[in-house]
């Protein structure tokens, strides 16, 4: 395995500050926009009076829902601007455009909106009650607040529980968190002669394009999306960007001038999408020898006020909720509720961190109940090659057994101990299976287009809409292409993402960037290679290496550049299109069974904690996270991806939480929303493995998200082993830990 | 909005006399945040960080630490390391390296946050704040100066010049501790400092201050009295902790945070005292 890897193409400009992000862009005659936000969780908008705002020098206009040129709001979707009723606090109700950002800010503060506060429903359980206090979308014909519901049914759980010698029932709760990309969401809309160009960071350019076209009342061929450098996504920058882009575009189309809208950090926090909070109740039955006979899972997630990607998130949660175990009888039922909280959407992990916290905590609780070693109990139940999982899918490419072997070797559980200062130490573990890419319930076809073009000077450009959000995917794609064409990496470049030129590669989501984008670029590069072989007429078995076309024995025939020039002189195009079409999946919505994902990836993690029983402070002294990613394209980048996910998950585990009072978020900035700092991470070992090649031509698994799912349960299990106290609610704050320890003492 | 940046003490004082309503800026780690949140909109700012007299630490009969000395400088001062390591230790727990390079001693005092990290250390070190007003200088003990959250009893036109404190004696034993939700950039959930002298195995002149527990950091005289003249002892430390916890309850009443803070204060105080006593043995 080449552990040295190679340097990312975009790293220098980002480290030196030369990279240009969306908010760095300035256009001639550009306007600046600021939104006015609703302060109530649910309110009727009676009147919007912009008279005072218009008196501010530099303010050029105030725009409301009625000014949005196209569709302002699809059924249960986040509106571009709230029109009659705002369904959550923070919803934008108007946009002020001005010559300067300062004038726009002052104007926004002076827009007078008359609201009639309406009863709101903030608790998802209450929202799903048989008689909810509020049904959010009655006018759409909805009779309840169920945003979506997914079930998985296998065997007969009642029978499984009758057989069981031990039954446990436990409830776990996860909190609302956010992406926290350092780059705040932003868009610059520039009106064109016949359409609009929007410069914005995003993870799914063609989705933004379609939605901006819809919001602006334009055809999709009139909308162009250009990506500047992107300062992080973490699953975000999708629907939030749609909203911002359409607001900026509304101003641009109404005024004929470019318009920039950049959210302040406070706006990102108040209006931006969040990770779904979950309540998960597990009932598990097992034999004394550890064999699990049945598992029944009932879950409720808070979708917030709008639909977003709740469907895919809840579906993934339902599919993965029973864990990487072969259990004969499974019943999972997870519902997401519409509430008047800020809306939930995809956040790196997409449902996995929530259910993995619950299921992997549960396994340790069961191990304790059975007086079994946590690792042994896992080994007793994990899936193997050919196992049938909870959804009835026969599994291939299973490597969780080897992940656990490596974990045991590198991170033996050992015994709990007490330090001379009285601090409690122990290790805990967790493991996972994770479905790759969109899965069967997605509305988007799982395909990725990518073009590869060779130029007359021998350089090669890749055209893709897989987005470089900081994960190094563009450099990985260049490497894959360079390997096929036998070129040095420097000769291949991924061109800027601009929907005027790049094909639709789908979302950079579901950890699919390298799988889908990488395989698409490989297909395209292979086609291009076949075209260029034509330059060496009469030669058979031409191979491409070191920038040359060679005979099989290595004798050089011509340079890559010459081959391109020969083809071009003959009128042959030197470009090729690649289309990766993911293997078929399918879901039976009546039987609640199916082939959910075309492949699963596996991983395992260990955490060593030290708990201060006086303060309740938990230090995670050592974190080891290993993920089988099949084939590693760039080793240091794979390590970086895992380490980043682990750090993000540590915040989820210990400190991050968006708290609200009466439906209004209390955290307004990073002084009260506590991300982990470098000082909170002691030892972190990120280990990508090449155990089993994934079932795609490149053999790669995704690595973006799995690493966000294991820290919370591993830490919870370590805390329980160290202290006996079981924490079932995230995050493990000082107060929660201390209170759990007090209960344990009693 | 006017922004003034005097380069000498005389100039600073006359500008302040001219503009008593201006907000004094001494690093800005609190003021700038408040301004951004719209909670502060003065007519002008008087930035005192270029005034040389306020940037000094000197060791004469007493130690003087200037108001515009940054936390970073406190942390790294060889003088403080020798004569008041407690203050350096407290400064090292403030914010992050970037914050510590801007935040100042005078700013931390004037901001009067109940969770300020320097105030308990200064209080336990029995520091006197030196304040220059129109009529000359005065000195004030911190518990007299800090009257409540954000309430530092400075008259208009008054400027904190710095603090004076006595160098620790050979027999001094001290400790500082802080509970934060994370290991940097953390507002204290609780902090505390203790200084005592060990004479013939007995504790004397105990000065104990716990912060982020009441409306302002104060000395806990009841607990101090329990310890005075006694031998270091685990049970005694716990009783002192209970006295602190009781005093906090009496001052704050039951609050949302009391469920956590009252029991923690007992053990946190006990540990603070144990650490001070242990430092003596080393």
Short mmCIF file of N, CA and C in Angstrom, two decimals, chain A residues 494-614:
data_model
loop_
_atom_site.label_atom_id
_atom_site.label_comp_id
_atom_site.label_asym_id
_atom_site.label_seq_id
_atom_site.Cartn_x
_atom_site.Cartn_y
_atom_site.Cartn_z
N UNK A 494 -8.79 18.56 -12.96
CA UNK A 494 -10.25 18.65 -12.93
C UNK A 494 -10.61 20.11 -13.15
N UNK A 495 -11.42 20.38 -14.14
CA UNK A 495 -11.77 21.75 -14.49
C UNK A 495 -12.80 22.29 -13.50
N UNK A 496 -12.88 23.60 -13.36
CA UNK A 496 -13.84 24.18 -12.42
C UNK A 496 -15.27 23.69 -12.72
N UNK A 497 -16.02 23.53 -11.66
CA UNK A 497 -17.38 23.01 -11.83
C UNK A 497 -18.28 24.16 -12.29
N UNK A 498 -18.80 24.00 -13.49
CA UNK A 498 -19.63 25.02 -14.12
C UNK A 498 -20.65 24.24 -14.96
N UNK A 499 -21.92 24.37 -14.62
CA UNK A 499 -22.91 23.52 -15.31
C UNK A 499 -23.05 23.88 -16.79
N UNK A 500 -22.40 24.97 -17.21
CA UNK A 500 -22.39 25.25 -18.65
C UNK A 500 -21.54 24.22 -19.40
N UNK A 501 -20.63 23.58 -18.70
CA UNK A 501 -19.68 22.69 -19.37
C UNK A 501 -19.65 21.26 -18.83
N UNK A 502 -19.96 21.09 -17.55
CA UNK A 502 -19.81 19.75 -16.96
C UNK A 502 -21.13 18.99 -17.02
N UNK A 503 -21.06 17.67 -17.19
CA UNK A 503 -22.30 16.88 -17.15
C UNK A 503 -22.77 16.69 -15.71
N UNK A 504 -23.98 16.19 -15.58
CA UNK A 504 -24.55 15.93 -14.25
C UNK A 504 -23.91 14.67 -13.67
N UNK A 505 -23.26 14.83 -12.55
CA UNK A 505 -22.64 13.68 -11.88
C UNK A 505 -23.40 13.32 -10.62
N UNK A 506 -24.54 13.95 -10.39
CA UNK A 506 -25.30 13.67 -9.19
C UNK A 506 -24.73 14.41 -8.00
N UNK A 507 -25.19 14.00 -6.81
CA UNK A 507 -24.80 14.70 -5.59
C UNK A 507 -23.47 14.20 -5.07
N UNK A 508 -22.71 15.10 -4.48
CA UNK A 508 -21.54 14.68 -3.72
C UNK A 508 -22.06 14.42 -2.31
N UNK A 509 -22.69 13.24 -2.18
CA UNK A 509 -23.40 12.90 -0.95
C UNK A 509 -23.41 11.39 -0.85
N UNK A 510 -23.78 10.90 0.33
CA UNK A 510 -23.85 9.45 0.49
C UNK A 510 -22.49 8.80 0.34
N UNK A 511 -21.44 9.57 0.53
CA UNK A 511 -20.06 9.06 0.38
C UNK A 511 -19.85 8.46 -1.00
N UNK A 512 -20.48 9.06 -2.03
CA UNK A 512 -20.43 8.46 -3.36
C UNK A 512 -19.45 9.16 -4.30
N UNK A 513 -18.79 10.23 -3.84
CA UNK A 513 -17.94 11.02 -4.73
C UNK A 513 -16.91 10.17 -5.46
N UNK A 514 -16.14 9.39 -4.73
CA UNK A 514 -15.08 8.62 -5.37
C UNK A 514 -15.65 7.38 -6.06
N UNK A 515 -16.66 6.76 -5.47
CA UNK A 515 -17.25 5.58 -6.12
C UNK A 515 -17.85 5.99 -7.46
N UNK A 516 -18.76 6.95 -7.44
CA UNK A 516 -19.51 7.31 -8.65
C UNK A 516 -18.66 8.15 -9.59
N UNK A 517 -18.06 9.20 -9.05
CA UNK A 517 -17.24 10.07 -9.88
C UNK A 517 -16.00 9.35 -10.37
N UNK A 518 -15.40 8.57 -9.49
CA UNK A 518 -14.18 7.85 -9.85
C UNK A 518 -14.43 6.82 -10.93
N UNK A 519 -15.50 6.06 -10.78
CA UNK A 519 -15.80 5.04 -11.80
C UNK A 519 -16.22 5.70 -13.12
N UNK A 520 -16.92 6.82 -13.03
CA UNK A 520 -17.31 7.51 -14.27
C UNK A 520 -16.08 8.03 -15.00
N UNK A 521 -15.14 8.57 -14.26
CA UNK A 521 -13.94 9.10 -14.91
C UNK A 521 -13.11 7.95 -15.49
N UNK A 522 -13.13 6.83 -14.84
CA UNK A 522 -12.41 5.67 -15.35
C UNK A 522 -13.02 5.21 -16.68
N UNK A 523 -14.34 5.16 -16.72
CA UNK A 523 -15.00 4.75 -17.97
C UNK A 523 -14.66 5.74 -19.09
N UNK A 524 -14.71 7.02 -18.78
CA UNK A 524 -14.43 8.04 -19.79
C UNK A 524 -12.98 7.96 -20.24
N UNK A 525 -12.07 7.79 -19.28
CA UNK A 525 -10.64 7.73 -19.63
C UNK A 525 -10.34 6.50 -20.47
N UNK A 526 -11.02 5.40 -20.18
CA UNK A 526 -10.81 4.19 -20.99
C UNK A 526 -11.30 4.39 -22.42
N UNK A 527 -12.42 5.08 -22.56
CA UNK A 527 -12.93 5.37 -23.92
C UNK A 527 -11.94 6.27 -24.65
N UNK A 528 -11.43 7.26 -23.95
CA UNK A 528 -10.47 8.16 -24.58
C UNK A 528 -9.22 7.39 -24.98
N UNK A 529 -8.81 6.48 -24.14
CA UNK A 529 -7.62 5.67 -24.44
C UNK A 529 -7.86 4.86 -25.72
N UNK A 530 -9.06 4.32 -25.85
CA UNK A 530 -9.38 3.56 -27.07
C UNK A 530 -9.32 4.46 -28.30
N UNK A 531 -9.80 5.69 -28.15
CA UNK A 531 -9.76 6.63 -29.28
C UNK A 531 -8.32 6.92 -29.67
N UNK A 532 -7.48 7.19 -28.66
CA UNK A 532 -6.10 7.59 -28.93
C UNK A 532 -5.27 6.42 -29.48
N UNK A 533 -5.68 5.21 -29.15
CA UNK A 533 -4.98 4.04 -29.71
C UNK A 533 -5.00 4.09 -31.24
N UNK A 534 -6.06 4.72 -31.78
CA UNK A 534 -6.19 4.84 -33.23
C UNK A 534 -5.02 5.57 -33.86
N UNK A 535 -4.32 6.38 -33.07
CA UNK A 535 -3.17 7.10 -33.61
C UNK A 535 -2.04 6.15 -33.96
N UNK A 536 -1.98 5.02 -33.26
CA UNK A 536 -0.92 4.05 -33.52
C UNK A 536 -1.48 2.95 -34.41
N UNK A 537 -1.78 3.31 -35.61
CA UNK A 537 -2.39 2.37 -36.56
C UNK A 537 -1.49 1.15 -36.78
N UNK A 538 -2.10 0.01 -36.94
CA UNK A 538 -1.32 -1.18 -37.26
C UNK A 538 -0.64 -1.81 -36.06
N UNK A 539 -0.69 -1.11 -34.91
CA UNK A 539 -0.07 -1.67 -33.70
C UNK A 539 -1.14 -2.38 -32.88
N UNK A 540 -0.78 -3.48 -32.33
CA UNK A 540 -1.73 -4.15 -31.44
C UNK A 540 -1.24 -4.05 -30.00
N UNK A 541 -2.18 -4.19 -29.11
CA UNK A 541 -1.83 -4.17 -27.68
C UNK A 541 -1.01 -2.95 -27.28
N UNK A 542 -1.48 -1.78 -27.70
CA UNK A 542 -0.77 -0.55 -27.30
C UNK A 542 -1.09 -0.26 -25.83
N UNK A 543 -0.04 -0.01 -25.08
CA UNK A 543 -0.29 0.38 -23.68
C UNK A 543 0.15 1.82 -23.46
N UNK A 544 -0.44 2.42 -22.44
CA UNK A 544 -0.16 3.83 -22.12
C UNK A 544 0.64 3.88 -20.83
N UNK A 545 1.86 4.39 -20.90
CA UNK A 545 2.62 4.54 -19.66
C UNK A 545 3.62 5.68 -19.76
N UNK A 546 3.83 6.33 -18.64
CA UNK A 546 4.81 7.42 -18.51
C UNK A 546 4.68 8.49 -19.59
N UNK A 547 3.46 8.75 -20.03
CA UNK A 547 3.26 9.79 -21.05
C UNK A 547 3.49 9.31 -22.47
N UNK A 548 3.64 8.00 -22.64
CA UNK A 548 3.89 7.42 -23.96
C UNK A 548 2.86 6.36 -24.30
N UNK A 549 2.67 6.18 -25.63
CA UNK A 549 1.98 4.99 -26.10
C UNK A 549 3.09 3.99 -26.43
N UNK A 550 2.96 2.81 -25.85
CA UNK A 550 4.05 1.83 -25.98
C UNK A 550 3.52 0.52 -26.51
N UNK A 551 4.43 -0.25 -27.09
CA UNK A 551 4.12 -1.66 -27.36
C UNK A 551 4.11 -2.40 -26.04
N UNK A 552 3.59 -3.60 -26.09
CA UNK A 552 3.48 -4.40 -24.88
C UNK A 552 4.84 -4.59 -24.20
N UNK A 553 5.89 -4.71 -25.05
CA UNK A 553 7.23 -4.91 -24.48
C UNK A 553 7.84 -3.62 -23.93
N UNK A 554 7.08 -2.52 -24.01
CA UNK A 554 7.56 -1.27 -23.43
C UNK A 554 8.21 -0.35 -24.46
N UNK A 555 8.34 -0.82 -25.70
CA UNK A 555 8.97 0.07 -26.69
C UNK A 555 8.07 1.24 -27.01
N UNK A 556 8.65 2.41 -26.96
CA UNK A 556 7.84 3.61 -27.11
C UNK A 556 7.49 3.87 -28.57
N UNK A 557 6.22 4.18 -28.80
CA UNK A 557 5.76 4.44 -30.17
C UNK A 557 5.64 5.94 -30.44
N UNK A 558 4.99 6.62 -29.54
CA UNK A 558 4.80 8.07 -29.69
C UNK A 558 4.37 8.62 -28.34
N UNK A 559 4.55 9.92 -28.18
CA UNK A 559 4.11 10.49 -26.90
C UNK A 559 2.58 10.61 -26.90
N UNK A 560 2.06 10.75 -25.69
CA UNK A 560 0.61 10.95 -25.54
C UNK A 560 0.18 12.18 -26.35
N UNK A 561 1.00 13.23 -26.28
CA UNK A 561 0.66 14.47 -26.99
C UNK A 561 0.59 14.24 -28.49
N UNK A 562 1.58 13.50 -29.00
CA UNK A 562 1.56 13.21 -30.44
C UNK A 562 0.30 12.44 -30.84
N UNK A 563 -0.07 11.52 -29.99
CA UNK A 563 -1.28 10.72 -30.29
C UNK A 563 -2.50 11.62 -30.38
N UNK A 564 -2.58 12.60 -29.45
CA UNK A 564 -3.72 13.53 -29.46
C UNK A 564 -3.69 14.34 -30.76
N UNK A 565 -2.51 14.83 -31.11
CA UNK A 565 -2.39 15.68 -32.30
C UNK A 565 -2.73 14.89 -33.57
N UNK A 566 -2.27 13.63 -33.65
CA UNK A 566 -2.57 12.81 -34.83
C UNK A 566 -4.08 12.64 -34.97
N UNK A 567 -4.73 12.29 -33.84
CA UNK A 567 -6.19 12.10 -33.89
C UNK A 567 -6.88 13.39 -34.33
N UNK A 568 -6.46 14.48 -33.75
CA UNK A 568 -7.13 15.75 -34.07
C UNK A 568 -6.91 16.11 -35.54
N UNK A 569 -5.71 15.84 -36.07
CA UNK A 569 -5.43 16.19 -37.47
C UNK A 569 -6.29 15.34 -38.42
N UNK A 570 -6.73 14.20 -37.91
CA UNK A 570 -7.59 13.36 -38.75
C UNK A 570 -9.07 13.67 -38.56
N UNK A 571 -9.34 14.67 -37.75
CA UNK A 571 -10.74 15.03 -37.53
C UNK A 571 -11.43 14.16 -36.49
N UNK A 572 -10.64 13.46 -35.67
CA UNK A 572 -11.22 12.61 -34.61
C UNK A 572 -11.28 13.41 -33.31
N UNK A 573 -12.41 13.38 -32.69
CA UNK A 573 -12.54 14.09 -31.40
C UNK A 573 -11.73 13.37 -30.34
N UNK A 574 -11.01 14.15 -29.54
CA UNK A 574 -10.20 13.54 -28.48
C UNK A 574 -10.84 13.78 -27.13
N UNK A 575 -12.11 13.50 -27.08
CA UNK A 575 -12.75 13.53 -25.76
C UNK A 575 -13.71 12.35 -25.66
N UNK A 576 -14.09 12.06 -24.42
CA UNK A 576 -14.98 10.92 -24.22
C UNK A 576 -15.87 11.17 -23.02
N UNK A 577 -17.05 10.61 -23.11
CA UNK A 577 -17.99 10.74 -22.01
C UNK A 577 -18.01 9.44 -21.22
N UNK A 578 -18.06 9.56 -19.92
CA UNK A 578 -18.20 8.37 -19.08
C UNK A 578 -19.50 8.48 -18.30
N UNK A 579 -20.20 7.38 -18.19
CA UNK A 579 -21.43 7.39 -17.40
C UNK A 579 -21.40 6.18 -16.48
N UNK A 580 -21.34 6.46 -15.19
CA UNK A 580 -21.39 5.37 -14.21
C UNK A 580 -22.83 5.22 -13.78
N UNK A 581 -23.35 4.02 -14.00
CA UNK A 581 -24.72 3.72 -13.57
C UNK A 581 -24.61 2.71 -12.44
N UNK A 582 -25.06 3.11 -11.29
CA UNK A 582 -24.91 2.25 -10.11
C UNK A 582 -25.70 0.97 -10.29
N UNK A 583 -25.20 -0.13 -9.70
CA UNK A 583 -25.96 -1.38 -9.76
C UNK A 583 -27.36 -1.19 -9.19
N UNK A 584 -28.28 -1.94 -9.71
CA UNK A 584 -29.68 -1.78 -9.33
C UNK A 584 -29.95 -2.09 -7.87
N UNK A 585 -30.83 -1.33 -7.32
CA UNK A 585 -31.35 -1.63 -5.99
C UNK A 585 -32.87 -1.55 -6.09
N UNK A 586 -33.54 -2.02 -5.08
CA UNK A 586 -35.00 -1.94 -5.15
C UNK A 586 -35.62 -2.15 -3.78
N UNK A 587 -36.73 -1.53 -3.58
CA UNK A 587 -37.37 -1.60 -2.26
C UNK A 587 -38.85 -1.89 -2.43
N UNK A 588 -39.31 -2.83 -1.67
CA UNK A 588 -40.73 -3.17 -1.68
C UNK A 588 -41.39 -2.44 -0.51
N UNK A 589 -42.11 -1.37 -0.83
CA UNK A 589 -42.67 -0.53 0.22
C UNK A 589 -43.84 -1.20 0.96
N UNK A 590 -44.33 -2.32 0.42
CA UNK A 590 -45.39 -3.01 1.14
C UNK A 590 -44.84 -4.09 2.07
N UNK A 591 -43.84 -4.82 1.55
CA UNK A 591 -43.26 -5.88 2.38
C UNK A 591 -42.15 -5.36 3.29
N UNK A 592 -41.72 -4.12 3.05
CA UNK A 592 -40.65 -3.51 3.84
C UNK A 592 -39.36 -4.32 3.77
N UNK A 593 -39.05 -4.77 2.58
CA UNK A 593 -37.87 -5.57 2.31
C UNK A 593 -37.29 -5.16 0.98
N UNK A 594 -36.02 -5.46 0.78
CA UNK A 594 -35.46 -5.20 -0.54
C UNK A 594 -33.96 -5.14 -0.55
N UNK A 595 -33.45 -4.90 -1.77
CA UNK A 595 -32.01 -4.67 -1.92
C UNK A 595 -31.79 -3.18 -1.74
N UNK A 596 -31.31 -2.83 -0.57
CA UNK A 596 -31.34 -1.43 -0.15
C UNK A 596 -30.24 -0.61 -0.78
N UNK A 597 -29.02 -1.11 -0.68
CA UNK A 597 -27.86 -0.40 -1.23
C UNK A 597 -27.08 -1.40 -2.06
N UNK A 598 -26.40 -0.89 -3.11
CA UNK A 598 -25.68 -1.85 -3.94
C UNK A 598 -24.45 -2.41 -3.24
N UNK A 599 -23.95 -1.69 -2.24
CA UNK A 599 -22.91 -2.29 -1.41
C UNK A 599 -22.92 -1.64 -0.04
N UNK A 600 -22.29 -2.31 0.90
CA UNK A 600 -22.14 -1.78 2.24
C UNK A 600 -20.64 -1.65 2.54
N UNK A 601 -20.30 -0.66 3.36
CA UNK A 601 -18.93 -0.61 3.84
C UNK A 601 -18.95 -0.89 5.34
N UNK A 602 -17.79 -1.31 5.84
CA UNK A 602 -17.73 -1.75 7.23
C UNK A 602 -16.59 -1.06 7.96
N UNK A 603 -16.78 -0.89 9.25
CA UNK A 603 -15.74 -0.25 10.04
C UNK A 603 -15.90 -0.56 11.51
N UNK A 604 -14.88 -0.19 12.27
CA UNK A 604 -14.91 -0.40 13.71
C UNK A 604 -14.08 0.68 14.38
N UNK A 605 -14.41 0.96 15.63
CA UNK A 605 -13.70 2.03 16.31
C UNK A 605 -13.56 1.72 17.79
N UNK A 606 -12.54 2.30 18.38
CA UNK A 606 -12.35 2.19 19.82
C UNK A 606 -12.09 3.55 20.41
N UNK A 607 -12.56 3.76 21.62
CA UNK A 607 -12.32 5.02 22.31
C UNK A 607 -11.86 4.73 23.72
N UNK A 608 -10.87 5.48 24.17
CA UNK A 608 -10.46 5.38 25.57
C UNK A 608 -10.80 6.69 26.25
N UNK A 609 -11.55 6.60 27.34
CA UNK A 609 -11.97 7.82 28.02
C UNK A 609 -11.36 7.92 29.40
N UNK A 610 -11.29 9.15 29.87
CA UNK A 610 -10.94 9.42 31.26
C UNK A 610 -12.01 10.36 31.79
N UNK A 611 -12.71 9.91 32.80
CA UNK A 611 -13.82 10.71 33.34
C UNK A 611 -13.39 11.34 34.66
N UNK A 612 -13.64 12.62 34.78
CA UNK A 612 -13.41 13.29 36.06
C UNK A 612 -14.73 13.20 36.84
N UNK A 613 -14.76 12.39 37.88
CA UNK A 613 -16.04 12.21 38.58
C UNK A 613 -16.49 13.47 39.31
N UNK A 614 -15.56 14.38 39.57
CA UNK A 614 -15.94 15.62 40.25
C UNK A 614 -16.71 16.53 39.30
#
